[in-house]
Structure formats: structure tokens, C-alpha cells
């Protein structure tokens, strides 16, 4: 499967692309910690979803030209989706319920989730 996705480099190229794509994930969390009080939880979540939508539309619209002429641009745009996934819904999904519900209800949801 990797040789089909990355026909020129095999698994080494796939690993490099994976690492390059995942690097923005950690700064996304740090940006959330830095700006969550200033921008607000809902705004960060909506902004993350909106930016991911825009970036994925760019990837979908320019897939063939990017793959043929500018693979680096494809990796950069894809990496930005990781950044905005983590500076957005990945972080706020865990922040909002923790602040919205009392501890006793959080505990019930954990036990209820075990039965699912």
C-alpha cells in the first residue's frame, strides 16, 4: 500500500512524509493553550473546522498539479490541516465537556462509555 501511495521512495519516503506532516500537531496544542482564554473555546473550535475545510478543499482542487509539480506544497498544506486540527477541534473537544459538566456526570459518562 505504501509503494502505491509513494511509488518513488517506498517506506522511507512514506515515513518522511508522515513525520513532516505530523510536526505541526504539537504546536497546535501549544497554540490552543496559549489562546484558549483570549479567543474562546467555541471560536477556536469553529476556526479549526473552517480552516481544515478550506485546506482540504485546496488539496482536493489542486491534487493533480500539486502531485505533479509541487509535492512540497501538498505536504505543507496537509501539515497545516494537522496544525488546525489540533489548534481547534482536537483540543477543544476535551476542554469544553470538562468545563461544562460537573465531575459526577463526567464519571457516569465514562462508565456508560465502557458498556457501549
XYZ file of C-alpha atoms in Angstrom:
116
model
C 0.000 0.000 0.000
C 2.832 2.414 0.798
C 4.532 1.720 -2.502
C 1.346 2.756 -4.313
C 1.000 5.959 -2.319
C 4.716 6.794 -2.598
C 5.934 4.981 -5.712
C 9.412 6.546 -5.864
C 10.670 6.128 -2.324
C 8.850 3.278 -0.656
C 8.548 3.154 3.101
C 11.414 5.595 3.800
C 9.684 8.325 1.789
C 6.371 7.480 3.457
C 7.940 7.803 6.897
C 9.496 11.148 5.988
C 6.181 12.470 4.698
C 4.421 11.203 7.821
C 6.898 12.898 10.158
C 6.807 16.139 8.161
C 3.022 16.091 8.204
C 2.731 15.388 11.936
C 5.205 18.007 13.150
C 2.596 20.802 13.252
C 0.358 18.737 15.536
C 2.258 19.549 18.747
C 2.453 23.330 18.142
C -1.297 23.239 17.506
C -1.843 22.100 21.072
C 0.508 24.782 22.384
C -1.364 27.441 20.407
C -4.610 26.223 21.953
C -3.164 26.503 25.446
C -1.853 29.985 24.665
C -5.026 31.368 23.066
C -7.915 29.458 24.634
C -8.682 32.168 27.196
C -8.180 35.028 24.773
C -10.103 33.695 21.749
C -12.581 31.392 23.465
C -13.300 27.706 23.129
C -16.102 27.908 20.582
C -14.222 30.300 18.328
C -11.130 28.091 18.320
C -13.239 25.033 17.531
C -15.145 26.723 14.691
C -11.966 28.295 13.325
C -10.225 24.909 13.327
C -13.077 23.254 11.429
C -13.254 26.136 8.945
C -9.515 26.153 8.254
C -9.427 22.376 7.858
C -12.311 22.606 5.390
C -10.583 25.317 3.358
C -7.246 23.495 3.324
C -8.771 20.150 2.352
C -10.729 21.843 -0.457
C -7.430 23.304 -1.691
C -5.862 19.837 -1.625
C -8.819 18.318 -3.456
C -8.939 21.047 -6.093
C -5.203 21.113 -6.764
C -4.349 17.442 -6.205
C -3.050 16.659 -9.701
C -0.972 19.828 -10.219
C 0.443 19.638 -6.699
C 1.332 15.986 -7.053
C 2.952 16.552 -10.435
C 4.832 19.808 -9.838
C 4.901 20.763 -6.171
C 4.804 17.842 -3.761
C 6.297 20.124 -1.117
C 3.202 22.351 -1.350
C 0.974 19.324 -0.889
C 2.911 18.345 2.241
C 2.782 21.922 3.584
C -0.984 22.264 3.084
C -1.557 18.799 4.550
C 0.642 19.703 7.541
C -1.421 22.857 8.073
C -4.537 20.677 8.348
C -2.821 18.851 11.232
C -1.992 22.175 12.860
C -5.568 23.435 12.642
C -6.970 20.070 13.695
C -5.003 20.378 16.917
C -5.449 24.148 17.238
C -9.163 23.575 17.139
C -11.411 20.557 17.479
C -8.878 18.044 18.836
C -8.134 20.244 21.837
C -11.486 21.882 22.459
C -13.350 18.568 22.244
C -11.763 17.676 25.561
C -11.784 21.146 27.127
C -15.465 22.048 26.672
C -17.111 18.954 28.260
C -14.657 19.044 31.153
C -15.790 22.567 31.981
C -19.468 22.192 31.107
C -20.402 19.148 33.199
C -19.910 18.504 36.915
C -17.475 15.763 37.893
C -20.185 13.297 38.942
C -21.712 13.400 35.424
C -18.325 13.036 33.791
C -17.748 9.893 35.829
C -21.124 8.482 34.759
C -20.285 9.111 31.110
C -17.019 7.205 31.468
C -18.748 4.202 32.978
C -21.529 4.437 30.417
C -18.914 4.500 27.672
C -17.408 1.255 28.942
C -20.693 -0.510 28.353
C -21.010 0.710 24.776
